[in-house]
Amino acid sequence: MKEPIIQVKDLTKSYGDFEAVRGISFDVYKGEIFGLLGPNGAGKSTTLEIIETLRQKSGGTVIVDGMNLDTDPEAIKKIIGVQLQTAGFYPNLNLTELIHLFVGLYQMQMDPMELLAKVDLVDKAKSKFKELSGGQKQRFSIATTLINRPKIIFLDEPTTGLDPQARRNLWDLILEIRNNGTTVIITTHYMDEAEVLCDRVAIIDSGKIIGINSPNQLIDELVESGFEKVKEVKKANLEDVFIHMTGKQLREA
Ligand code: ADP
Ligand code: MG
């Protein structure tokens, strides 16, 4: 039996007259990587931010690790890690200084070097945030979600704008975090990424969940319904060519 760590039921969110989230229900299981997929404006970030206690919902119930969002938001905050937009970091502080700042906010004990080691940034400990590459910035912001040793982390489009090497590097990091026991909720516009990373995905469109299952089962269902690709699928794609020619090594001088 899969054990739910997040239970969302009939969740709604209106901004004025506009209903951005229209009664969605889903569970996230302990220890899985759960993907929220959907076009821009579908309601993914709104849904995440409600569960993260950062936004008020209009209706429905949210239970996180047995705690009700309506009555226990402070307790929920303590067991989750939320990735900030990278614009939220002081650009002129170095990584060690930024970690000290966060550790102070959370009132936690954490050795900056130990945290940087987890995301392979030890040699950047004295670099300013603004001096990092895009991939390094994302790795650092994922590291900061781990400071309070959370049970669940939330990653909203963590790989947008990264080159293929940095994207793959981040996949490895996210898988490692999950393999160490943390539940991960992620949004992405890259379907190849969702296929590689996610144990299950929910597809949201206009504030409604229109499909939820493992990527494999969703694909099988589509094929069983009679869907056929127009072109014969090649054994590689252009991204495979790119990675084959340029190598997997990270480029972040
Ligand atoms: P996604 O993350 O899937 O792209 P969002 O949750 O950010 O979608 O937004 C869902 C819808 O709600 C969009 O139409 C967006 O314009 C609208 N929206 C988001 N935040 C606000 C807000 N603070 N005020 C009004 N409308 C908002
Ligand atoms: Mg969004």
Short mmCIF file of C-alpha atoms and ligand atoms in Angstrom, two decimals:
data_model
loop_
_atom_site.label_atom_id
_atom_site.label_comp_id
_atom_site.label_asym_id
_atom_site.label_seq_id
_atom_site.Cartn_x
_atom_site.Cartn_y
_atom_site.Cartn_z
CA MET A 1 0.00 0.00 0.00
CA LYS A 2 1.26 3.45 -0.92
CA GLU A 3 1.08 5.86 1.98
CA PRO A 4 -0.07 9.41 1.14
CA ILE A 5 2.02 12.26 2.58
CA ILE A 6 -0.07 14.97 0.88
CA GLN A 7 -3.84 14.72 0.41
CA VAL A 8 -5.55 17.43 -1.61
CA LYS A 9 -9.35 17.31 -1.87
CA ASP A 10 -11.65 19.56 -3.92
CA LEU A 11 -9.11 22.39 -3.85
CA THR A 12 -10.30 25.67 -5.35
CA LYS A 13 -8.70 29.08 -5.74
CA SER A 14 -10.29 32.20 -7.18
CA TYR A 15 -8.59 35.47 -7.96
CA GLY A 16 -11.55 37.83 -7.95
CA ASP A 17 -14.02 36.41 -10.48
CA PHE A 18 -11.44 34.18 -12.06
CA GLU A 19 -11.30 30.55 -10.90
CA ALA A 20 -7.67 29.50 -11.32
CA VAL A 21 -8.01 26.14 -9.52
CA ARG A 22 -11.36 24.42 -10.03
CA GLY A 23 -11.77 21.60 -7.55
CA ILE A 24 -8.74 19.38 -7.85
CA SER A 25 -8.07 16.26 -5.77
CA PHE A 26 -4.89 14.20 -5.64
CA ASP A 27 -2.59 12.36 -3.26
CA VAL A 28 1.19 12.45 -3.23
CA TYR A 29 2.77 9.29 -1.85
CA LYS A 30 5.62 9.20 0.60
CA GLY A 31 8.96 8.87 -1.15
CA GLU A 32 7.82 9.55 -4.71
CA ILE A 33 8.65 12.26 -7.22
CA PHE A 34 5.28 13.70 -8.19
CA GLY A 35 5.03 15.94 -11.25
CA LEU A 36 2.49 18.67 -11.94
CA LEU A 37 2.34 19.19 -15.69
CA GLY A 38 0.28 21.67 -17.65
CA PRO A 39 0.40 24.66 -19.95
CA ASN A 40 1.18 28.15 -18.65
CA GLY A 41 -1.65 29.45 -16.51
CA ALA A 42 -3.02 25.98 -15.72
CA GLY A 43 -2.80 26.59 -11.97
CA LYS A 44 0.36 24.63 -11.07
CA SER A 45 2.16 27.33 -9.09
CA THR A 46 -1.06 28.39 -7.38
CA THR A 47 -1.64 24.81 -6.24
CA LEU A 48 1.94 24.42 -5.00
CA GLU A 49 1.93 27.74 -3.17
CA ILE A 50 -1.31 26.85 -1.38
CA ILE A 51 0.18 23.56 -0.15
CA GLU A 52 3.36 25.45 0.80
CA THR A 53 1.19 27.70 3.05
CA LEU A 54 2.22 30.76 1.01
CA ARG A 55 -1.18 31.43 -0.58
CA GLN A 56 -4.75 31.28 0.76
CA LYS A 57 -7.02 28.71 -0.82
CA SER A 58 -10.68 29.47 -1.58
CA GLY A 59 -12.02 26.00 -0.76
CA GLY A 60 -11.20 22.35 -0.22
CA THR A 61 -8.92 20.55 2.20
CA VAL A 62 -5.18 19.96 2.25
CA ILE A 63 -3.53 17.50 4.62
CA VAL A 64 0.27 17.38 4.76
CA ASP A 65 1.85 14.54 6.72
CA GLY A 66 -1.33 14.20 8.75
CA MET A 67 -1.57 17.92 9.51
CA ASN A 68 -4.46 20.07 8.30
CA LEU A 69 -3.45 23.22 6.42
CA ASP A 70 -6.31 25.15 8.04
CA THR A 71 -5.27 24.45 11.62
CA ASP A 72 -1.55 23.56 11.49
CA PRO A 73 0.18 25.72 8.85
CA GLU A 74 3.15 26.45 11.13
CA ALA A 75 3.75 22.74 11.73
CA ILE A 76 3.53 22.08 7.99
CA LYS A 77 6.13 24.79 7.30
CA LYS A 78 8.62 22.97 9.51
CA ILE A 79 8.59 19.76 7.47
CA ILE A 80 8.68 21.21 3.95
CA GLY A 81 11.37 22.81 1.83
CA VAL A 82 10.42 25.37 -0.79
CA GLN A 83 12.69 26.42 -3.63
CA LEU A 84 12.82 30.19 -3.95
CA GLN A 85 13.04 31.82 -7.32
CA THR A 86 16.77 32.41 -7.83
CA ALA A 87 16.06 36.15 -8.02
CA GLY A 88 15.38 35.98 -4.30
CA PHE A 89 19.04 35.58 -3.29
CA TYR A 90 21.26 38.49 -2.35
CA PRO A 91 23.58 38.59 -5.40
CA ASN A 92 26.60 39.95 -3.54
CA LEU A 93 26.73 37.45 -0.69
CA ASN A 94 28.84 34.34 -1.16
CA LEU A 95 27.31 30.88 -0.80
CA THR A 96 28.61 30.32 2.72
CA GLU A 97 27.15 33.66 3.83
CA LEU A 98 23.81 32.87 2.20
CA ILE A 99 23.63 29.49 3.95
CA HIS A 100 24.41 31.13 7.31
CA LEU A 101 21.57 33.55 6.63
CA PHE A 102 19.09 30.73 5.91
CA VAL A 103 20.30 28.58 8.80
CA GLY A 104 19.68 31.55 11.08
CA LEU A 105 16.17 32.05 9.68
CA TYR A 106 15.32 28.39 10.25
CA GLN A 107 17.13 28.25 13.59
CA MET A 108 18.75 25.02 12.46
CA GLN A 109 22.26 23.62 12.77
CA MET A 110 23.83 22.92 9.39
CA ASP A 111 27.44 22.97 8.26
CA PRO A 112 27.55 25.04 5.04
CA MET A 113 30.23 22.76 3.59
CA GLU A 114 28.14 19.66 4.23
CA LEU A 115 25.21 21.27 2.45
CA LEU A 116 27.34 22.49 -0.47
CA ALA A 117 28.83 19.00 -0.80
CA LYS A 118 25.33 17.59 -1.35
CA VAL A 119 24.93 19.75 -4.44
CA ASP A 120 28.55 19.61 -5.60
CA LEU A 121 29.33 23.29 -4.92
CA VAL A 122 32.09 23.02 -2.31
CA ASP A 123 34.61 24.78 -4.55
CA LYS A 124 32.14 27.68 -4.96
CA ALA A 125 31.75 28.27 -1.20
CA LYS A 126 33.38 31.70 -1.43
CA SER A 127 31.81 32.69 -4.76
CA LYS A 128 29.08 35.28 -4.87
CA PHE A 129 25.66 34.05 -5.91
CA LYS A 130 25.68 36.30 -8.98
CA GLU A 131 28.91 34.67 -10.19
CA LEU A 132 27.33 31.23 -10.52
CA SER A 133 26.15 29.66 -13.78
CA GLY A 134 22.43 29.04 -14.29
CA GLY A 135 22.77 25.39 -13.32
CA GLN A 136 24.82 26.20 -10.23
CA LYS A 137 22.23 28.78 -9.14
CA GLN A 138 19.51 26.15 -9.42
CA ARG A 139 21.61 23.59 -7.52
CA PHE A 140 22.24 26.14 -4.78
CA SER A 141 18.58 27.05 -4.50
CA ILE A 142 17.71 23.33 -4.24
CA ALA A 143 20.34 23.02 -1.50
CA THR A 144 18.61 25.74 0.50
CA THR A 145 15.38 23.69 0.47
CA LEU A 146 17.24 20.97 2.38
CA ILE A 147 18.39 23.15 5.31
CA ASN A 148 15.53 22.21 7.64
CA ARG A 149 15.87 18.50 6.66
CA PRO A 150 12.36 18.49 5.19
CA LYS A 151 10.17 15.47 4.48
CA ILE A 152 8.88 17.08 1.29
CA ILE A 153 10.45 19.58 -1.12
CA PHE A 154 8.68 21.68 -3.75
CA LEU A 155 10.46 22.56 -6.99
CA ASP A 156 8.63 24.88 -9.40
CA GLU A 157 10.23 24.65 -12.86
CA PRO A 158 13.76 24.05 -11.52
CA THR A 159 15.28 23.30 -14.93
CA THR A 160 13.74 26.04 -17.07
CA GLY A 161 16.40 27.79 -19.13
CA LEU A 162 19.22 25.35 -18.41
CA ASP A 163 21.46 23.76 -21.05
CA PRO A 164 21.09 19.99 -21.60
CA GLN A 165 24.12 19.13 -19.46
CA ALA A 166 22.95 21.21 -16.50
CA ARG A 167 19.45 19.79 -16.86
CA ARG A 168 20.73 16.20 -16.63
CA ASN A 169 22.93 17.13 -13.71
CA LEU A 170 19.88 18.47 -11.90
CA TRP A 171 17.94 15.27 -12.65
CA ASP A 172 20.69 13.29 -10.89
CA LEU A 173 20.50 15.64 -7.90
CA ILE A 174 16.70 15.40 -7.65
CA LEU A 175 16.80 11.59 -7.91
CA GLU A 176 19.45 11.47 -5.20
CA ILE A 177 17.35 13.64 -2.88
CA ARG A 178 14.38 11.33 -3.45
CA ASN A 179 16.55 8.24 -2.93
CA ASN A 180 17.60 9.68 0.43
CA GLY A 181 13.94 9.57 1.48
CA THR A 182 12.58 13.03 0.65
CA THR A 183 9.30 13.29 -1.24
CA VAL A 184 9.57 15.66 -4.21
CA ILE A 185 6.87 17.67 -5.98
CA ILE A 186 8.05 19.25 -9.18
CA THR A 187 6.59 21.21 -12.08
CA THR A 188 8.16 21.16 -15.52
CA HIS A 189 7.34 21.94 -19.13
CA TYR A 190 9.79 19.27 -20.33
CA MET A 191 7.97 16.01 -20.93
CA ASP A 192 11.21 14.04 -21.38
CA GLU A 193 12.21 15.25 -17.94
CA ALA A 194 8.88 14.23 -16.40
CA GLU A 195 9.26 10.81 -18.01
CA VAL A 196 12.74 10.31 -16.54
CA LEU A 197 12.06 11.77 -13.09
CA CYS A 198 8.46 11.35 -12.07
CA ASP A 199 6.96 8.27 -10.48
CA ARG A 200 3.54 9.78 -11.16
CA VAL A 201 2.29 12.94 -12.83
CA ALA A 202 -0.93 14.93 -12.74
CA ILE A 203 -1.80 16.83 -15.91
CA ILE A 204 -3.59 20.08 -15.13
CA ASP A 205 -5.39 22.23 -17.65
CA SER A 206 -7.46 25.34 -16.85
CA GLY A 207 -7.48 24.54 -13.15
CA LYS A 208 -8.64 20.92 -13.51
CA ILE A 209 -6.77 17.63 -13.34
CA ILE A 210 -7.37 15.84 -16.62
CA GLY A 211 -5.06 12.88 -16.08
CA ILE A 212 -3.09 11.34 -13.23
CA ASN A 213 -0.93 8.22 -13.35
CA SER A 214 2.63 7.06 -13.91
CA PRO A 215 4.13 8.35 -17.19
CA ASN A 216 4.32 4.77 -18.46
CA GLN A 217 0.66 4.03 -17.79
CA LEU A 218 -0.47 7.31 -19.33
CA ILE A 219 1.50 6.47 -22.48
CA ASP A 220 0.11 2.92 -22.55
CA GLU A 221 -3.45 4.23 -22.18
CA LEU A 222 -2.94 6.59 -25.10
CA VAL A 223 -1.54 3.82 -27.29
CA GLU A 224 -4.38 1.46 -26.31
CA SER A 225 -6.88 4.12 -27.34
CA GLY A 226 -5.61 3.76 -30.89
CA PHE A 227 -3.14 6.64 -30.98
CA GLU A 228 -0.28 6.23 -33.41
CA LYS A 229 2.67 8.48 -34.10
CA VAL A 230 2.71 9.73 -37.66
CA LYS A 231 6.43 9.27 -38.17
CA GLU A 232 8.39 6.18 -37.32
CA VAL A 233 10.29 6.91 -34.13
CA LYS A 234 14.04 7.07 -34.54
CA LYS A 235 16.31 5.39 -32.05
CA ALA A 236 17.77 8.75 -31.03
CA ASN A 237 16.68 12.37 -31.03
CA LEU A 238 18.49 15.66 -31.57
CA GLU A 239 19.16 16.02 -27.86
CA ASP A 240 20.92 12.63 -27.92
CA VAL A 241 23.05 13.94 -30.80
CA PHE A 242 23.83 17.11 -28.84
CA ILE A 243 24.84 15.23 -25.69
CA HIS A 244 26.81 12.66 -27.72
CA MET A 245 28.76 15.40 -29.50
CA THR A 246 29.27 17.83 -26.62
CA GLY A 247 29.55 15.33 -23.77
CA LYS A 248 27.78 15.06 -20.45
CA GLN A 249 30.30 17.21 -18.63
CA LEU A 250 28.87 20.33 -17.05
CA ARG A 251 29.76 23.66 -18.69
CA GLU A 252 29.75 26.31 -16.08
CA ALA A 253 32.97 28.23 -16.27
P1 ADP B 1 0.93 27.99 -13.80
O1 ADP B 1 1.91 27.92 -12.68
O2 ADP B 1 0.31 26.67 -14.13
O3 ADP B 1 1.50 28.63 -15.02
P2 ADP B 1 -0.46 29.87 -12.09
O4 ADP B 1 -0.90 29.08 -10.92
O5 ADP B 1 0.70 30.75 -11.93
O6 ADP B 1 -0.30 28.90 -13.34
O7 ADP B 1 -1.67 30.79 -12.57
C1 ADP B 1 -2.95 30.25 -12.82
C2 ADP B 1 -3.87 31.35 -13.30
O8 ADP B 1 -4.11 32.26 -12.25
C3 ADP B 1 -3.29 32.17 -14.44
O9 ADP B 1 -4.34 32.52 -15.31
C4 ADP B 1 -2.75 33.41 -13.75
O10 ADP B 1 -2.77 34.52 -14.59
C5 ADP B 1 -3.72 33.57 -12.60
N1 ADP B 1 -3.08 34.18 -11.41
C6 ADP B 1 -1.99 33.71 -10.75
N2 ADP B 1 -1.68 34.49 -9.69
C7 ADP B 1 -2.59 35.50 -9.70
C8 ADP B 1 -2.82 36.64 -8.86
N3 ADP B 1 -2.04 36.89 -7.81
N4 ADP B 1 -3.86 37.44 -9.17
C9 ADP B 1 -4.66 37.18 -10.22
N5 ADP B 1 -4.50 36.13 -11.04
C10 ADP B 1 -3.50 35.29 -10.80
MG MG B 2 3.92 28.44 -12.60
#
